[in-house]
Short mmCIF file of C-alpha atoms in Angstrom, two decimals:
data_model
loop_
_atom_site.label_atom_id
_atom_site.label_comp_id
_atom_site.label_asym_id
_atom_site.label_seq_id
_atom_site.Cartn_x
_atom_site.Cartn_y
_atom_site.Cartn_z
CA MET A 296 0.20 -0.03 -0.18
CA THR A 297 1.41 3.29 -1.11
CA GLU A 298 1.58 6.35 1.60
CA GLN A 299 -1.38 7.91 -1.14
CA THR A 300 -3.46 5.05 -0.83
CA GLN A 301 -3.40 5.00 3.00
CA ILE A 302 -3.75 8.71 3.17
CA TYR A 303 -7.06 8.25 0.72
CA ASP A 304 -8.69 5.25 3.21
CA GLU A 305 -8.10 7.29 5.91
CA MET A 306 -10.30 10.32 4.36
CA ASN A 307 -14.10 10.67 5.37
CA ASP A 308 -16.48 10.96 2.23
CA ARG A 309 -16.80 14.16 2.80
CA SER A 310 -13.29 14.80 2.27
CA ARG A 311 -13.08 12.32 -0.52
CA GLU A 312 -15.51 14.20 -2.46
CA VAL A 313 -13.94 17.57 -1.98
CA PHE A 314 -10.67 16.46 -3.08
CA ARG A 315 -12.01 14.57 -6.25
CA ARG A 316 -14.09 17.47 -7.24
CA VAL A 317 -11.04 19.75 -6.65
CA VAL A 318 -8.99 17.90 -9.12
CA GLU A 319 -11.55 17.11 -11.73
CA SER A 320 -12.00 20.90 -12.18
CA TYR A 321 -8.53 21.61 -12.09
CA LEU A 322 -7.78 18.87 -14.88
CA HIS A 323 -10.58 20.73 -17.08
CA ASP A 324 -9.73 24.04 -17.05
CA GLY A 325 -7.04 24.60 -15.10
CA GLU A 326 -8.01 27.36 -12.41
CA PRO A 327 -8.07 27.28 -8.70
CA VAL A 328 -11.25 26.03 -7.12
CA GLY A 329 -13.15 28.14 -4.39
CA SER A 330 -15.60 26.93 -1.52
CA ARG A 331 -18.67 28.51 -2.97
CA THR A 332 -18.24 26.97 -6.33
CA LEU A 333 -17.78 23.59 -4.65
CA THR A 334 -20.72 23.74 -2.34
CA ARG A 335 -23.00 23.67 -5.80
CA THR A 336 -21.61 20.85 -6.98
CA LEU A 337 -21.40 18.52 -3.80
CA SER A 338 -23.82 15.78 -2.94
CA GLU A 339 -24.10 16.81 0.14
CA LYS A 340 -25.80 20.33 1.20
CA VAL A 341 -23.17 22.22 3.17
CA SER A 342 -22.00 25.23 4.05
CA ALA A 343 -19.12 27.45 2.03
CA ALA A 344 -17.49 27.65 5.49
CA THR A 345 -17.45 23.75 6.19
CA VAL A 346 -16.10 23.21 2.60
CA ARG A 347 -13.20 25.80 3.48
CA ASN A 348 -12.26 23.86 6.59
CA VAL A 349 -12.06 20.76 4.60
CA MET A 350 -9.92 22.44 1.87
CA GLN A 351 -7.93 23.96 4.37
CA ASP A 352 -7.41 20.01 6.25
CA LEU A 353 -6.61 18.60 2.95
CA GLU A 354 -4.03 21.39 2.39
CA PHE A 355 -2.45 20.52 5.79
CA MET A 356 -1.89 16.86 4.34
CA GLY A 357 -0.33 18.28 1.38
CA LEU A 358 -2.93 17.15 -1.52
CA LEU A 359 -3.93 20.82 -2.34
CA ASP A 360 -2.50 24.23 -2.20
CA SER A 361 -3.14 27.76 -2.79
CA PRO A 362 -1.58 29.47 -5.27
CA HIS A 363 -2.33 32.99 -3.83
CA VAL A 364 -3.81 34.41 -0.76
CA SER A 365 -7.55 34.03 -0.63
CA ALA A 366 -7.75 32.08 -3.98
CA GLY A 367 -9.21 28.70 -4.40
CA ARG A 368 -7.20 25.53 -4.05
CA ILE A 369 -5.29 23.48 -6.83
CA PRO A 370 -3.81 19.97 -6.59
CA THR A 371 -0.30 19.47 -5.52
CA GLN A 372 1.85 16.91 -7.31
CA GLN A 373 1.31 14.61 -4.25
CA GLY A 374 -2.43 14.94 -4.75
CA LEU A 375 -2.32 14.36 -8.37
CA ARG A 376 -0.34 11.57 -7.91
CA MET A 377 -3.00 10.05 -5.51
CA PHE A 378 -5.80 11.01 -7.89
CA VAL A 379 -4.13 9.19 -11.02
CA ASP A 380 -2.92 6.01 -8.70
CA GLY A 381 -6.53 5.15 -6.94
CA ILE A 382 -9.35 7.55 -7.78
CA MET A 383 -9.10 8.17 -11.51
CA GLU A 384 -11.52 6.48 -13.66
CA MET A 385 -10.15 5.15 -17.26
CA ARG A 386 -12.22 5.84 -20.46
CA ASP A 387 -12.67 3.51 -23.23
CA VAL A 388 -10.45 4.71 -26.56
CA SER A 389 -13.58 6.12 -28.30
CA ARG A 390 -13.84 4.68 -32.04
CA ASP A 391 -13.07 7.59 -33.37
CA ASP A 392 -9.62 7.88 -31.44
CA GLN A 393 -9.14 4.31 -32.56
CA ASP A 394 -9.90 4.87 -36.38
CA LYS A 395 -7.26 7.88 -36.42
CA ILE A 396 -4.51 5.64 -34.75
CA ASN A 397 -5.45 2.63 -37.03
CA ALA A 398 -5.35 4.78 -40.08
CA THR A 399 -1.87 5.57 -39.48
CA VAL A 400 -0.44 2.45 -39.02
CA GLY A 401 -2.56 0.83 -41.98
CA SER A 402 -1.19 3.47 -44.25
CA ASN A 403 0.36 2.18 -47.34
CA GLN A 404 3.82 3.63 -45.93
CA LYS A 405 6.40 1.14 -46.38
CA ASN A 406 8.95 2.90 -44.17
CA VAL A 407 8.52 2.28 -40.55
CA GLY A 408 9.99 5.85 -39.75
CA SER A 409 7.29 7.63 -41.57
CA ILE A 410 4.53 5.61 -40.13
CA LEU A 411 5.66 6.46 -36.56
CA ASP A 412 5.99 10.08 -37.92
CA SER A 413 2.29 9.53 -38.74
CA VAL A 414 1.66 7.80 -35.36
CA GLY A 415 3.15 11.37 -33.60
CA LYS A 416 0.98 13.44 -35.61
CA ALA A 417 -2.40 11.54 -34.84
CA LEU A 418 -1.67 11.24 -31.26
CA SER A 419 -0.62 15.03 -30.74
CA GLY A 420 -4.06 16.14 -32.33
CA ILE A 421 -5.88 13.40 -30.48
CA THR A 422 -4.57 14.47 -26.66
CA GLN A 423 -3.75 17.70 -27.87
CA GLY A 424 -0.29 17.55 -26.12
CA ALA A 425 2.92 17.07 -27.54
CA SER A 426 3.69 13.56 -28.73
CA LEU A 427 7.10 11.61 -28.16
CA VAL A 428 7.71 8.52 -30.21
CA LEU A 429 11.05 6.63 -29.80
CA ALA A 430 11.79 4.76 -33.11
CA PRO A 431 13.86 1.29 -32.87
CA LYS A 432 17.09 0.78 -33.92
CA HIS A 433 17.08 -0.32 -37.58
CA GLU A 434 17.99 -3.99 -38.03
CA ALA A 435 17.33 -4.77 -41.56
CA PRO A 436 20.07 -5.95 -43.85
CA VAL A 437 22.15 -3.15 -45.50
CA LYS A 438 21.53 -3.53 -49.45
CA HIS A 439 23.64 -0.60 -50.67
CA ILE A 440 26.06 2.11 -49.36
CA GLU A 441 27.33 5.42 -51.17
CA PHE A 442 28.98 8.67 -50.29
CA VAL A 443 28.51 11.61 -52.35
CA HIS A 444 30.87 14.42 -52.31
CA LEU A 445 28.98 17.75 -51.74
CA GLY A 446 32.28 20.31 -51.08
CA VAL A 447 35.56 20.48 -49.99
CA ASP A 448 34.06 19.68 -46.28
CA ARG A 449 30.79 18.10 -46.60
CA ALA A 450 30.02 14.66 -47.89
CA LEU A 451 26.76 12.45 -47.67
CA VAL A 452 26.63 9.00 -46.82
CA VAL A 453 23.57 7.10 -48.05
CA LEU A 454 22.43 3.76 -46.52
CA VAL A 455 19.57 1.75 -48.55
CA PHE A 456 18.55 -1.09 -46.47
CA ALA A 457 16.91 -4.77 -47.97
CA ASP A 458 13.61 -3.49 -46.58
CA GLY A 459 13.90 0.20 -48.82
CA HIS A 460 14.32 1.63 -45.90
CA VAL A 461 17.08 4.66 -46.60
CA GLU A 462 18.75 6.82 -44.30
CA ASN A 463 21.34 9.57 -45.02
CA ARG A 464 23.55 11.99 -43.15
CA VAL A 465 25.55 15.15 -44.09
CA PHE A 466 28.87 15.17 -42.23
CA GLN A 467 32.48 16.34 -42.44
CA PRO A 468 34.93 13.87 -44.33
CA PRO A 469 38.73 13.36 -43.73
CA LEU A 470 40.83 16.14 -45.59
CA GLY A 471 41.61 15.50 -49.00
CA GLN A 472 39.19 13.21 -49.90
CA THR A 473 38.22 13.04 -53.84
CA PRO A 474 35.47 11.46 -55.83
CA SER A 475 37.72 8.58 -56.43
CA SER A 476 38.71 7.51 -53.01
CA MET A 477 34.91 8.09 -52.36
CA ARG A 478 33.95 5.38 -54.91
CA GLU A 479 36.46 3.24 -53.42
CA ALA A 480 35.08 3.43 -50.09
CA ALA A 481 31.77 2.51 -51.22
CA ASN A 482 32.80 -0.34 -53.22
CA PHE A 483 34.97 -1.63 -50.20
CA LEU A 484 31.50 -1.65 -47.97
CA ASN A 485 29.27 -2.77 -50.36
CA ALA A 486 31.57 -5.79 -50.88
CA LEU A 487 31.16 -6.83 -47.54
CA ALA A 488 27.78 -5.53 -46.65
CA GLU A 489 25.22 -8.42 -48.38
CA GLY A 490 23.07 -9.91 -45.78
CA HIS A 491 24.17 -8.39 -42.81
CA THR A 492 22.92 -5.70 -40.56
CA LEU A 493 24.30 -2.53 -39.84
CA SER A 494 25.75 -3.54 -36.47
CA GLU A 495 26.98 -6.69 -37.85
CA LEU A 496 28.43 -4.80 -40.98
CA ARG A 497 30.31 -2.67 -38.52
CA ASN A 498 32.18 -5.63 -36.90
CA ARG A 499 33.40 -7.32 -40.01
CA VAL A 500 34.17 -3.90 -41.29
CA LYS A 501 36.66 -3.02 -38.43
CA HIS A 502 38.50 -6.91 -39.29
CA GLU A 503 38.56 -6.64 -42.81
CA ILE A 504 40.31 -3.38 -42.21
CA LYS A 505 42.91 -4.64 -40.07
CA THR A 506 43.59 -7.90 -42.22
CA ARG A 507 43.67 -5.94 -45.61
CA ARG A 508 45.14 -2.61 -44.80
CA GLN A 509 47.44 -2.86 -47.65
CA GLU A 510 44.62 -3.48 -50.36
CA ILE A 511 42.86 -0.22 -49.45
CA ASP A 512 43.88 3.35 -49.79
CA SER A 513 44.62 5.45 -46.70
CA LEU A 514 42.16 8.27 -47.79
CA ALA A 515 39.16 5.38 -48.36
CA ARG A 516 40.24 3.93 -45.34
CA ASP A 517 39.85 6.91 -43.20
CA LEU A 518 36.29 7.65 -44.94
CA VAL A 519 34.53 4.08 -44.06
CA GLU A 520 36.10 4.52 -40.50
CA ASN A 521 34.99 8.21 -40.43
CA GLY A 522 31.46 7.43 -41.97
CA PHE A 523 30.74 4.73 -39.48
CA ALA A 524 31.38 6.50 -36.02
CA LEU A 525 28.56 8.86 -37.39
CA TRP A 526 26.27 6.11 -36.60
CA GLU A 527 28.29 4.53 -34.17
CA ASN A 528 28.54 7.48 -31.49
CA GLU A 529 25.92 10.35 -31.73
CA GLY A 530 24.49 9.19 -34.74
CA GLU A 531 23.18 6.19 -33.32
CA SER A 532 20.20 7.88 -31.91
CA TYR A 533 20.23 10.40 -34.55
CA GLU A 534 16.46 11.09 -35.34
CA ARG A 535 15.12 8.35 -33.03
CA LEU A 536 12.61 10.38 -31.16
CA ILE A 537 10.04 11.97 -33.17
CA VAL A 538 8.84 15.13 -31.39
CA ARG A 539 5.23 16.23 -32.79
CA GLY A 540 2.79 18.80 -31.46
CA ARG A 541 4.81 21.44 -29.85
CA SER A 542 2.44 23.93 -30.63
CA ASN A 543 -0.26 22.37 -28.58
CA LEU A 544 1.47 23.42 -25.27
CA LEU A 545 1.30 27.26 -26.20
CA GLU A 546 -2.20 26.95 -26.29
CA ASP A 547 -4.31 28.53 -23.39
CA ASN A 548 -0.99 29.31 -21.61
CA GLY A 549 -0.77 33.04 -21.49
CA ASN A 550 1.07 32.80 -17.65
CA ALA A 551 4.83 34.09 -18.07
CA GLU A 552 6.07 31.66 -15.49
CA ASP A 553 4.22 28.64 -17.52
CA LEU A 554 5.50 29.92 -20.88
CA ASP A 555 8.98 29.76 -19.35
CA ARG A 556 8.45 26.23 -18.56
CA ILE A 557 7.47 25.30 -21.67
CA ARG A 558 10.40 27.12 -23.33
CA SER A 559 12.44 24.98 -21.09
CA LEU A 560 10.74 21.67 -22.22
CA PHE A 561 11.02 22.88 -25.86
CA ASP A 562 14.71 23.21 -25.29
CA ASP A 563 15.13 19.39 -23.89
CA LEU A 564 12.85 18.18 -26.69
CA GLU A 565 14.93 20.26 -29.58
CA ARG A 566 18.38 18.97 -28.05
CA LYS A 567 16.92 15.28 -28.08
CA ARG A 568 18.26 14.84 -24.67
CA ASP A 569 18.66 11.66 -22.77
CA ILE A 570 16.88 9.24 -25.35
CA ALA A 571 18.26 6.21 -23.64
CA ASP A 572 16.80 7.35 -20.70
CA PHE A 573 13.58 8.01 -22.04
CA LEU A 574 13.42 4.40 -22.98
CA ASP A 575 14.80 3.34 -19.49
CA LEU A 576 11.52 4.86 -18.13
CA THR A 577 9.58 1.94 -19.53
CA GLU A 578 11.93 -0.99 -18.92
CA SER A 579 10.42 -1.97 -15.46
CA GLY A 580 7.76 -3.66 -16.97
CA ASP A 581 5.31 -3.20 -19.73
CA GLY A 582 2.26 -0.93 -19.67
CA VAL A 583 1.95 2.66 -19.27
CA ARG A 584 3.78 4.61 -16.71
CA ILE A 585 2.80 8.44 -15.63
CA PHE A 586 5.45 10.75 -14.39
CA ILE A 587 3.89 13.76 -13.06
CA GLY A 588 6.17 17.33 -12.61
CA SER A 589 9.35 16.46 -10.27
CA GLU A 590 8.74 12.60 -10.72
CA ASN A 591 9.77 13.18 -14.71
CA LYS A 592 13.89 13.13 -14.40
CA LEU A 593 14.05 14.10 -17.98
CA PHE A 594 11.79 17.17 -18.17
CA SER A 595 11.30 18.03 -14.41
CA LEU A 596 12.32 21.47 -14.77
CA SER A 597 9.75 22.20 -16.94
CA GLY A 598 7.22 20.96 -14.48
CA SER A 599 5.52 18.87 -17.15
CA SER A 600 4.11 15.32 -16.82
CA LEU A 601 4.68 12.33 -19.16
CA VAL A 602 2.54 9.50 -19.85
CA VAL A 603 4.67 6.76 -21.64
CA SER A 604 4.35 3.22 -22.62
CA PRO A 605 7.00 0.68 -24.32
CA TYR A 606 6.25 -1.58 -27.38
CA MET A 607 7.79 -4.70 -28.31
CA ASN A 608 8.83 -6.63 -31.25
CA ALA A 609 7.96 -10.28 -32.00
CA ASP A 610 10.31 -11.84 -29.54
CA ARG A 611 8.65 -9.26 -26.55
CA LYS A 612 12.26 -7.43 -26.76
CA ILE A 613 11.14 -3.46 -25.88
CA VAL A 614 12.37 -1.62 -28.90
CA GLY A 615 10.47 1.88 -28.62
CA ALA A 616 8.39 3.76 -26.71
CA ILE A 617 5.49 6.19 -27.00
CA GLY A 618 4.55 8.97 -24.70
CA ILE A 619 2.71 12.26 -24.12
CA ILE A 620 3.85 15.26 -22.43
CA GLY A 621 2.18 18.30 -21.39
CA PRO A 622 1.35 20.31 -18.25
CA THR A 623 0.70 18.54 -15.16
CA ARG A 624 -3.26 18.99 -15.66
CA LEU A 625 -3.45 16.38 -18.57
CA ASN A 626 -6.66 14.89 -19.18
CA TYR A 627 -4.93 11.34 -17.80
CA GLY A 628 -7.95 9.48 -17.98
CA ARG A 629 -8.39 9.75 -21.54
CA ILE A 630 -4.55 9.95 -22.69
CA VAL A 631 -3.62 6.66 -20.98
CA PRO A 632 -5.74 4.49 -22.72
CA VAL A 633 -4.55 5.80 -25.84
CA VAL A 634 -1.26 6.01 -25.13
CA ASP A 635 -1.87 2.22 -23.99
CA TYR A 636 -4.01 1.32 -27.37
CA THR A 637 -1.41 3.10 -29.73
CA ALA A 638 1.96 1.51 -27.92
CA GLN A 639 0.34 -2.19 -28.65
CA LEU A 640 -0.85 -1.47 -32.06
CA VAL A 641 2.75 -0.06 -32.82
CA GLY A 642 4.43 -3.41 -31.40
CA ARG A 643 2.11 -5.65 -33.60
CA MET A 644 3.06 -3.47 -36.45
CA ILE A 645 7.02 -3.66 -35.86
CA SER A 646 6.39 -7.60 -35.03
CA ASP A 647 4.62 -7.96 -38.51
CA LYS A 648 7.05 -6.23 -40.49
CA SER A 649 10.18 -8.43 -39.21
#
């Protein structure tokens, strides 16, 4: 039994109803709730003074807070956690929401990245939050590799996979590269690539460069090693985190303090910070997890909430995650089932394609 559950069990019916109605009202419109407003909605006919006393008790317990003197109350982070864990009623995913999500996964797009991008757009539209979709690492066999000379200090490396997926990166090649050294590097890689995934090919290339060092020009060798480093290091998480719906977080947020927090969140998302940690949030088990405010270690400075669920491949291995991020007054009862439904659907799609 959690501390919040114990507190809730010890509350009387009047305190529970006052608490629940304050939280539900706050999640609906984001405004503090006053005692006079509550007296008109409570099932029990009591005075505003009685309701104020109950709210003061709930504030003393750490469940409610008063943002301004003489203002109404709003739930604290602890109060929201208690509501989410023990009181909130989950809605079924509506047929309309199911159809919107199903349409993205059932589209004719073959590229998994494009499908996940569509999933993110649909989720942000349905939830009116910002969607986060962590795409799986691409593990299909490599079909073709090509280096393209773009200038003195710029080159493009293109990877074509056997399943039709294409990835490309612009990078700074080692000094002195020529079109001929780029062709030699590509020929060397393509001779080794057939039937191997990128991670398998990386190990094979390292071995071949050591054993055939005299057979490959030093410029081409430098280019091969430099090109692989692009994927092996910071490139490994490149474009894996798809963020859609940032503009939703700006709507109805005229408060300067809230806008500063949102800007902080945008900075984090723009840098795609801690992508590995984002996936770690889900690895304690399958199913949806909810992080409220400072519980959310990735975006705690922005005071945001994150609803996140992993999705798995055919081997029941977690390969990615789907989430919604927004203010702490998210509509959790609607968003949690939507995230769960989407994660399961994407998992089936990934399994089918593999």
